[in-house]
Short mmCIF file of C-alpha atoms in Angstrom, two decimals:
data_model
loop_
_atom_site.label_atom_id
_atom_site.label_comp_id
_atom_site.label_asym_id
_atom_site.label_seq_id
_atom_site.Cartn_x
_atom_site.Cartn_y
_atom_site.Cartn_z
CA MET A 1 -39.80 -131.34 73.25
CA ARG A 2 -36.50 -131.55 75.33
CA HIS A 3 -37.07 -129.44 77.53
CA ALA A 4 -40.55 -130.45 78.43
CA LEU A 5 -39.51 -134.33 79.13
CA GLY A 6 -36.90 -132.83 81.03
CA VAL A 7 -39.18 -130.80 83.49
CA LEU A 8 -41.36 -133.82 83.73
CA GLY A 9 -38.72 -136.11 84.59
CA VAL A 10 -37.54 -133.53 86.88
CA VAL A 11 -41.01 -133.24 88.67
CA ALA A 12 -40.99 -137.20 89.02
CA ALA A 13 -38.07 -137.72 89.84
CA GLY A 14 -38.37 -134.52 92.75
CA VAL A 15 -41.79 -136.80 93.34
CA LEU A 16 -40.36 -139.74 94.84
CA LEU A 17 -37.53 -137.60 96.38
CA VAL A 18 -40.12 -136.20 98.48
CA VAL A 19 -41.73 -139.23 99.04
CA SER A 20 -38.65 -141.26 99.85
CA ALA A 21 -38.17 -138.96 101.94
CA ALA A 22 -41.21 -138.44 104.06
CA MET A 23 -41.18 -142.53 104.61
CA ASN A 24 -37.47 -142.64 105.73
CA TYR A 25 -38.53 -139.63 108.11
CA ARG A 26 -40.99 -141.30 109.94
CA PHE A 27 -39.43 -144.91 109.79
CA GLY A 28 -36.78 -143.27 112.05
CA LEU A 29 -38.56 -140.75 114.43
CA SER A 30 -40.05 -144.21 115.59
CA LEU A 31 -36.63 -144.91 116.69
CA GLY A 32 -36.48 -142.53 119.08
CA LYS A 33 -36.81 -143.47 122.56
CA THR A 34 -38.18 -139.65 123.36
CA GLU A 35 -39.28 -137.19 121.21
CA LEU A 36 -36.09 -135.39 120.25
CA ASP A 37 -34.06 -138.64 119.67
CA GLY A 38 -37.21 -139.23 117.01
CA GLN A 39 -36.97 -135.70 115.53
CA ILE A 40 -32.86 -136.39 115.61
CA TYR A 41 -33.26 -139.87 113.62
CA GLY A 42 -35.66 -138.48 111.10
CA ALA A 43 -33.74 -135.57 109.87
CA ALA A 44 -31.02 -137.43 109.78
CA SER A 45 -32.47 -139.97 107.60
CA ALA A 46 -34.52 -137.45 105.55
CA ALA A 47 -30.83 -135.65 105.00
CA ALA A 48 -29.04 -139.08 103.45
CA ASP A 49 -32.19 -139.52 101.70
CA VAL A 50 -31.26 -136.00 100.23
CA MET A 51 -27.83 -136.31 100.03
CA LYS A 52 -28.35 -140.03 98.25
CA ALA A 53 -30.02 -138.11 95.04
CA LEU A 54 -27.06 -135.05 95.11
CA VAL A 55 -23.94 -137.31 95.26
CA PRO A 56 -24.42 -139.11 91.30
CA PHE A 57 -23.95 -135.49 90.10
CA PHE A 58 -20.59 -135.08 92.26
CA LEU A 59 -19.53 -138.11 91.91
CA PHE A 60 -19.49 -138.10 87.76
CA ALA A 61 -18.75 -134.56 87.90
CA ALA A 62 -15.42 -136.12 89.81
CA ILE A 63 -14.64 -138.69 86.87
CA LYS A 64 -14.80 -136.70 84.46
CA ASN A 65 -12.58 -134.38 85.76
CA LYS A 66 -10.04 -137.02 86.76
CA ALA A 67 -10.20 -135.73 90.19
CA TRP A 68 -10.20 -139.78 91.65
CA SER A 69 -9.76 -138.79 95.44
CA GLN A 70 -13.69 -136.91 95.58
CA ALA A 71 -14.80 -139.45 93.06
CA ALA A 72 -13.89 -142.12 95.92
CA ALA A 73 -15.08 -140.42 98.49
CA SER A 74 -18.53 -139.55 96.78
CA MET A 75 -18.53 -143.50 95.91
CA LEU A 76 -18.16 -143.80 98.95
CA VAL A 77 -20.72 -141.63 100.71
CA TRP A 78 -22.98 -142.21 98.84
CA THR A 79 -23.01 -146.59 99.34
CA VAL A 80 -23.43 -145.59 103.08
CA VAL A 81 -26.11 -143.05 102.50
CA MET A 82 -27.91 -145.43 99.82
CA ALA A 83 -27.40 -148.28 102.52
CA TYR A 84 -29.26 -146.40 105.43
CA SER A 85 -31.88 -144.86 103.27
CA LEU A 86 -32.59 -148.68 101.87
CA THR A 87 -32.73 -149.98 104.68
CA SER A 88 -35.42 -147.50 106.72
CA ALA A 89 -37.43 -147.85 103.64
CA PHE A 90 -37.86 -151.54 103.92
CA GLY A 91 -38.59 -151.25 107.41
CA HIS A 92 -41.14 -148.49 106.50
CA ALA A 93 -42.73 -150.46 104.34
CA ALA A 94 -42.76 -153.98 105.75
CA LEU A 95 -44.51 -152.01 109.15
CA ASN A 96 -46.62 -150.18 107.16
CA ARG A 97 -47.34 -153.58 104.22
CA PHE A 98 -47.88 -156.07 107.34
CA ASP A 99 -49.60 -153.19 109.54
CA VAL A 100 -52.22 -152.25 107.33
CA ALA A 101 -53.38 -156.00 106.33
CA GLY A 102 -53.42 -156.90 110.15
CA GLN A 103 -55.77 -154.28 110.20
CA ARG A 104 -57.92 -155.35 107.35
CA ALA A 105 -57.74 -158.52 108.55
CA HIS A 106 -59.06 -157.79 111.84
CA GLN A 107 -61.87 -155.99 110.14
CA SER A 108 -63.22 -158.66 108.19
CA HIS A 109 -62.93 -161.13 111.10
CA VAL A 110 -65.56 -157.62 112.44
CA TYR A 111 -67.27 -157.83 109.73
CA ASP A 112 -68.06 -161.36 109.48
CA GLU A 113 -69.02 -162.03 112.86
CA THR A 114 -70.79 -159.68 113.15
CA ARG A 115 -73.31 -160.81 110.35
CA SER A 116 -72.85 -164.25 112.13
CA GLU A 117 -74.31 -163.03 114.82
CA LEU A 118 -77.29 -160.83 113.16
CA ALA A 119 -77.71 -164.02 111.09
CA ARG A 120 -78.35 -165.87 114.72
CA ALA A 121 -80.57 -163.27 116.18
CA LYS A 122 -82.92 -163.37 113.46
CA GLU A 123 -83.13 -167.29 113.15
CA GLN A 124 -83.50 -166.87 117.39
CA LEU A 125 -86.10 -164.44 116.92
CA ALA A 126 -88.37 -166.47 113.68
CA TRP A 127 -88.68 -169.28 116.57
CA ILE A 128 -89.99 -167.08 119.39
CA PRO A 129 -93.66 -168.19 119.66
CA GLN A 130 -96.08 -165.05 118.99
CA HIS A 131 -96.66 -163.01 121.78
CA ARG A 132 -98.29 -159.64 122.84
CA PRO A 133 -96.41 -156.85 123.93
CA MET A 134 -94.73 -157.29 127.11
CA MET A 135 -96.36 -154.09 128.62
CA ALA A 136 -99.81 -155.36 127.88
CA VAL A 137 -98.45 -158.86 129.28
CA GLN A 138 -97.67 -157.22 131.88
CA SER A 139 -100.07 -155.72 132.93
CA ASP A 140 -102.94 -158.90 132.65
CA ILE A 141 -100.21 -160.85 135.12
CA ASP A 142 -100.47 -157.40 137.62
CA GLY A 143 -104.19 -158.08 137.43
CA LEU A 144 -103.99 -161.64 138.06
CA LYS A 145 -102.15 -161.23 140.99
CA GLY A 146 -104.53 -158.81 142.32
CA HIS A 147 -107.55 -160.77 142.24
CA LYS A 148 -108.74 -163.22 145.62
CA ARG A 149 -107.72 -166.60 143.76
CA TRP A 150 -104.11 -165.39 144.07
CA ARG A 151 -103.65 -165.11 148.33
CA THR A 152 -105.88 -168.10 148.49
CA THR A 153 -103.68 -170.24 146.25
CA LYS A 154 -100.91 -168.97 148.18
CA ALA A 155 -99.39 -166.91 144.31
CA CYS A 156 -100.40 -170.41 142.85
CA THR A 157 -98.94 -172.43 145.06
CA GLU A 158 -101.30 -174.09 146.71
CA ALA A 159 -104.01 -174.35 143.69
CA THR A 160 -105.95 -177.41 144.84
CA TYR A 161 -109.87 -176.66 143.50
CA SER A 162 -110.15 -176.65 139.75
CA LYS A 163 -111.46 -173.01 139.46
CA SER A 164 -107.76 -172.14 141.44
CA ILE A 165 -105.74 -174.83 138.90
CA VAL A 166 -107.23 -172.53 135.96
CA PHE A 167 -106.32 -169.40 137.35
CA CYS A 168 -102.90 -170.60 137.98
CA ASP A 169 -102.90 -172.27 134.55
CA LYS A 170 -103.64 -168.86 133.18
CA TYR A 171 -101.16 -166.96 135.27
CA ARG A 172 -98.27 -169.13 134.13
CA GLY A 173 -99.13 -168.86 130.49
CA LEU A 174 -99.31 -164.86 131.37
CA VAL A 175 -95.83 -165.79 132.14
CA ALA A 176 -94.52 -167.68 129.63
CA GLU A 177 -95.25 -164.96 127.33
CA LEU A 178 -94.24 -161.93 129.28
CA ALA A 179 -90.38 -164.01 129.18
CA SER A 180 -91.20 -164.59 124.99
CA ALA A 181 -91.89 -160.77 124.46
CA LYS A 182 -88.85 -159.75 127.07
CA LYS A 183 -86.63 -162.37 124.65
CA ALA A 184 -87.98 -160.75 122.28
CA VAL A 185 -87.56 -157.34 122.79
CA ALA A 186 -83.43 -158.26 123.70
CA LEU A 187 -83.21 -160.37 120.37
CA ASP A 188 -84.22 -156.94 118.40
CA GLN A 189 -81.72 -155.13 120.30
CA ARG A 190 -79.03 -157.38 119.18
CA ILE A 191 -80.23 -157.11 116.02
CA ALA A 192 -80.47 -153.36 115.41
CA ALA A 193 -76.99 -153.54 117.37
CA ALA A 194 -75.88 -155.56 113.94
CA ASN A 195 -77.37 -153.19 111.70
CA ALA A 196 -75.66 -150.47 112.59
CA GLN A 197 -72.50 -151.56 113.47
CA LEU A 198 -72.45 -153.36 109.17
CA ALA A 199 -74.01 -150.20 107.95
CA SER A 200 -70.56 -148.25 109.98
CA PHE A 201 -68.22 -150.99 107.20
CA ASP A 202 -67.36 -149.05 103.99
CA GLY A 203 -68.41 -151.57 101.15
CA GLY A 204 -65.12 -151.09 99.66
CA SER A 205 -62.85 -151.88 102.28
CA VAL A 206 -64.44 -154.88 103.72
CA ASN A 207 -62.05 -157.99 101.61
CA SER A 208 -62.00 -161.58 102.13
CA GLN A 209 -58.09 -161.42 102.37
CA ALA A 210 -55.70 -159.24 104.91
CA ASP A 211 -53.95 -158.69 101.57
CA PRO A 212 -55.76 -158.67 98.00
CA GLN A 213 -52.36 -157.70 96.16
CA ALA A 214 -50.16 -160.98 97.17
CA ALA A 215 -53.12 -163.28 97.50
CA VAL A 216 -53.54 -162.55 93.40
CA LEU A 217 -50.18 -162.83 92.99
CA ALA A 218 -49.35 -165.92 95.18
CA LYS A 219 -52.62 -167.90 92.99
CA LEU A 220 -50.66 -166.49 89.84
CA THR A 221 -47.24 -167.84 90.90
CA GLY A 222 -47.80 -170.46 92.76
CA PHE A 223 -45.36 -168.94 95.62
CA GLU A 224 -46.87 -168.98 99.29
CA MET A 225 -48.51 -165.79 100.58
CA GLU A 226 -45.88 -164.87 103.18
CA SER A 227 -43.13 -164.85 99.79
CA ILE A 228 -45.61 -162.52 98.31
CA GLN A 229 -45.69 -159.91 100.83
CA LEU A 230 -41.75 -160.06 101.29
CA ALA A 231 -41.33 -160.01 97.99
CA MET A 232 -43.15 -156.47 97.04
CA THR A 233 -41.90 -155.34 100.57
CA VAL A 234 -38.79 -155.16 98.82
CA PHE A 235 -40.01 -154.01 95.64
CA ILE A 236 -41.80 -151.14 96.58
CA ALA A 237 -38.33 -150.20 98.58
CA LEU A 238 -36.02 -150.49 95.58
CA LEU A 239 -38.53 -148.39 93.79
CA LEU A 240 -38.77 -145.40 95.91
CA GLU A 241 -34.73 -145.63 96.82
CA VAL A 242 -33.31 -146.22 93.27
CA GLY A 243 -36.00 -143.78 92.10
CA SER A 244 -35.26 -141.03 93.75
CA ALA A 245 -31.29 -142.21 93.96
CA PHE A 246 -30.73 -141.31 90.03
CA GLY A 247 -34.54 -139.98 89.09
CA MET A 248 -32.60 -136.26 88.89
CA TYR A 249 -29.21 -137.43 87.38
CA VAL A 250 -31.56 -139.04 84.71
CA ALA A 251 -33.54 -136.29 84.30
CA PHE A 252 -30.78 -133.27 84.18
CA SER A 253 -29.22 -135.21 81.25
CA GLN A 254 -31.55 -133.40 78.67
CA TRP A 255 -29.82 -130.56 79.35
CA ARG A 256 -26.70 -131.73 79.14
CA ILE A 257 -24.92 -130.10 82.02
CA PHE A 258 -21.47 -131.58 82.13
CA ASP A 259 -20.98 -130.64 78.69
CA ALA A 260 -18.29 -127.57 77.91
CA HIS A 261 -20.00 -125.35 75.59
CA THR A 262 -17.59 -123.29 73.65
CA PRO A 263 -18.18 -119.91 72.96
CA ALA A 264 -20.13 -118.89 69.87
CA ALA A 265 -18.27 -117.31 67.11
CA PRO A 266 -18.11 -114.06 66.52
CA THR A 267 -20.75 -112.80 63.28
CA MET A 268 -18.75 -113.00 60.11
CA ALA A 269 -19.03 -110.42 57.10
CA THR A 270 -20.53 -111.26 53.84
CA VAL A 271 -17.77 -111.20 50.69
CA SER A 272 -19.53 -108.35 49.73
CA THR A 273 -19.00 -106.50 52.92
CA ALA A 274 -15.39 -107.31 52.90
CA ALA A 275 -15.05 -106.56 49.44
CA ALA A 276 -16.71 -103.50 49.82
CA ALA A 277 -14.10 -102.64 52.97
CA VAL A 278 -10.77 -103.27 51.10
CA ALA A 279 -12.09 -101.21 48.33
CA VAL A 280 -12.62 -97.92 50.08
CA THR A 281 -9.20 -99.11 51.98
CA GLU A 282 -7.30 -98.71 48.32
CA ASP A 283 -9.42 -95.72 47.29
CA LYS A 284 -8.23 -93.52 50.42
CA PRO A 285 -4.98 -92.68 51.63
CA LEU A 286 -4.09 -94.22 54.90
CA VAL A 287 -5.20 -91.56 57.76
CA PRO A 288 -3.44 -89.37 59.27
CA VAL A 289 -3.50 -89.45 63.56
CA ALA A 290 -1.71 -87.48 65.66
CA ILE A 291 0.49 -89.17 68.06
CA GLU A 292 1.48 -87.32 71.27
CA LYS A 293 5.26 -88.17 71.71
CA PRO A 294 6.54 -89.58 75.02
CA ARG A 295 8.29 -87.22 77.26
CA SER A 296 11.71 -88.03 78.53
CA GLY A 297 13.08 -84.37 80.13
CA ALA A 298 11.85 -81.26 81.25
CA ASN A 299 13.28 -79.78 78.33
CA ASP A 300 10.95 -81.43 76.19
CA ASN A 301 7.86 -79.56 73.86
CA PRO A 302 4.88 -81.03 75.87
CA THR A 303 3.40 -79.79 72.78
CA GLU A 304 5.74 -81.55 70.14
CA GLN A 305 3.48 -84.69 68.14
CA GLU A 306 4.50 -86.77 65.94
CA THR A 307 1.93 -87.52 62.85
CA VAL A 308 2.31 -91.23 61.64
CA ALA A 309 -0.25 -93.46 59.55
CA VAL A 310 -2.69 -95.58 61.27
CA ALA A 311 -4.49 -97.88 58.84
CA PRO A 312 -8.27 -98.89 59.61
CA THR A 313 -9.28 -101.44 62.32
CA ARG A 314 -9.93 -104.96 61.13
CA LEU A 315 -11.52 -107.54 62.62
CA VAL A 316 -10.37 -110.70 62.45
CA ALA A 317 -11.48 -114.16 63.50
CA PRO A 318 -10.31 -116.22 66.13
CA GLU A 319 -8.20 -119.61 64.92
CA ASN A 320 -10.56 -122.36 65.95
CA ASP A 321 -8.75 -125.98 67.66
CA VAL A 322 -8.81 -127.32 64.93
CA GLU A 323 -6.41 -124.29 62.91
CA ARG A 324 -4.59 -124.41 66.58
CA PHE A 325 -4.09 -127.93 66.22
CA TYR A 326 -2.58 -127.55 62.73
CA LYS A 327 -0.30 -124.94 63.25
CA GLU A 328 1.48 -126.12 66.55
CA ASN A 329 1.15 -129.79 65.62
CA VAL A 330 1.55 -130.26 61.70
CA GLU A 331 4.03 -128.97 59.42
CA THR A 332 4.11 -129.36 54.90
CA GLN A 333 6.76 -132.18 53.91
CA ASP A 334 6.39 -133.29 50.22
CA GLY A 335 6.25 -136.83 49.87
CA SER A 336 4.85 -137.38 52.94
CA SER A 337 1.66 -138.52 53.97
CA LEU A 338 -0.37 -139.07 57.23
CA THR A 339 -2.84 -141.33 58.12
CA ALA A 340 -6.31 -140.25 59.71
CA THR A 341 -6.24 -142.19 62.32
CA ALA A 342 -2.77 -141.09 63.78
CA LEU A 343 -3.61 -137.28 62.97
CA TYR A 344 -6.75 -137.54 65.17
CA GLU A 345 -5.07 -139.09 68.08
CA ASP A 346 -1.97 -136.79 68.25
CA TYR A 347 -5.69 -134.39 68.03
CA CYS A 348 -6.69 -136.37 70.90
CA ALA A 349 -3.64 -135.44 72.86
CA TRP A 350 -3.25 -131.97 72.18
CA CYS A 351 -6.60 -132.06 73.67
CA GLU A 352 -6.01 -133.20 76.17
CA GLU A 353 -3.13 -131.24 77.26
CA GLN A 354 -5.09 -128.51 76.56
CA GLU A 355 -7.79 -129.50 78.61
CA LYS A 356 -10.43 -129.54 75.81
CA GLU A 357 -12.94 -131.78 74.80
CA PRO A 358 -12.04 -133.03 71.56
CA LEU A 359 -14.01 -132.66 68.84
CA ALA A 360 -16.05 -136.81 67.35
CA LEU A 361 -14.04 -138.04 64.99
CA PRO A 362 -16.49 -137.13 61.92
CA THR A 363 -16.61 -133.38 63.16
CA PHE A 364 -12.28 -133.51 63.07
CA GLY A 365 -12.19 -134.48 59.66
CA ARG A 366 -14.87 -132.92 58.05
CA GLU A 367 -13.12 -128.93 59.53
CA PHE A 368 -9.34 -130.62 58.74
CA GLY A 369 -10.32 -131.22 55.33
CA GLU A 370 -11.97 -127.62 55.07
CA LEU A 371 -8.33 -126.67 55.46
CA GLY A 372 -7.81 -127.27 51.97
CA ILE A 373 -5.50 -130.21 52.57
CA GLN A 374 -5.70 -133.06 49.74
CA LYS A 375 -6.89 -136.64 50.80
CA ALA A 376 -6.57 -139.73 49.32
CA LYS A 377 -7.72 -143.15 50.32
CA ILE A 378 -4.67 -145.83 49.51
CA ALA A 379 -5.15 -149.27 50.38
CA GLY A 380 -7.89 -148.84 52.27
CA ARG A 381 -7.07 -146.06 54.20
CA VAL A 382 -7.63 -142.55 54.46
CA ARG A 383 -4.72 -140.54 54.06
CA TYR A 384 -3.82 -136.74 54.06
CA ILE A 385 -0.92 -135.68 51.90
CA GLY A 386 1.80 -134.05 51.85
CA ILE A 387 1.72 -133.44 55.85
CA ALA A 388 3.66 -134.53 58.58
CA LEU A 389 3.43 -134.58 61.96
CA LYS A 390 5.94 -132.23 64.22
CA SER A 391 6.73 -134.86 66.70
CA GLU A 392 7.41 -137.50 64.15
CA VAL A 393 9.51 -135.43 61.80
CA GLY A 394 12.95 -135.40 63.75
CA LEU A 395 12.02 -139.39 63.29
CA THR A 396 11.54 -139.90 59.49
CA GLY A 397 14.89 -137.79 59.97
CA ASP A 398 16.72 -140.35 61.65
CA LYS A 399 15.25 -142.94 59.46
CA ASN A 400 15.76 -141.70 56.37
CA ALA A 401 19.48 -140.56 56.72
CA LEU A 402 22.34 -143.05 55.89
CA THR A 403 23.82 -145.42 57.56
CA PHE A 404 27.53 -146.36 56.55
CA GLU A 405 28.26 -150.13 56.69
CA VAL A 406 31.75 -151.09 58.33
CA LYS A 407 33.29 -153.86 56.05
CA ALA A 408 36.03 -156.20 57.14
CA ALA A 409 39.44 -154.83 55.56
#
């Protein structure tokens, strides 16, 4: 389970890091005057973003090793790259959000205008009088122009007789019908164009608000739309930058990469096996082994050998740190006692000198108790009986030494 969580954390942190690096690269690319300058700025922004995620490993490792100069340098580098990456993220997030909001506003405006144009065209079409098709009306007009009264009335400009007046009225009625037919055709074209433009819009992407998220938050909080948009821009930038900066370090903490792993203890023989080995050694004499004596001169016999008894090899388990500390810093002393706190503090100092990681107090107390030291609780404090620290033996002797009082004669 621990490894699964670690892998998921690394994957999530990697995604954040890739997104943040890509975002900073695109923003750096937009800063260049030329294409090459843009590539330089983009590469620098991406490298700074990756460095931002790696520096925490170096920083805390330097602090753990007490390399204060390296820790200070790591902190300085992290501060600079974090500030640069954060400003790049702010710029990209602001540019992207406001640009998208502007496009949505323009799209919404065009959509509303197109719908209004469609409604106006349909309304105007409804007010046009009934008419025949434009080609039929034009044919009738052409027929009237070929009539003799068209010439006698001089194109219906001098109609004096009743028949001429009727003829010209008919002509004018056909002209009006032709105008209505032409207008109807134009309106039909406008309606078709408006319907085609509305069909090109994606219904899910056309909103009445340019920034729906900011609009909802503004209604819920009562703040202005611009303040909400600014806050959301800052929040997105912080999400990406902080997540990509510490995500990897937090994810790798599942494996405790900075822990000092002690070597595994050798496999110890069971009691029955050890007893059998001792019995074999006691029942059988030591095995004689021929050892060649070193030659000290030219007249030495090269074949002369010396036979010595060699005991069988016996494996001994290495001492652990608690046993070493006991042998080096503690000695037996009748009538003395030592508090568990003082003993543990001296053990921690010893570990620091040996450059070792000290055990926790409960673990140290358990392993030290396995050495067979008598332990008692006196006056509410745990004390070890019959031992003293070697560093305090001389001080104790001085305190217990006889003092001579000088009196005046």
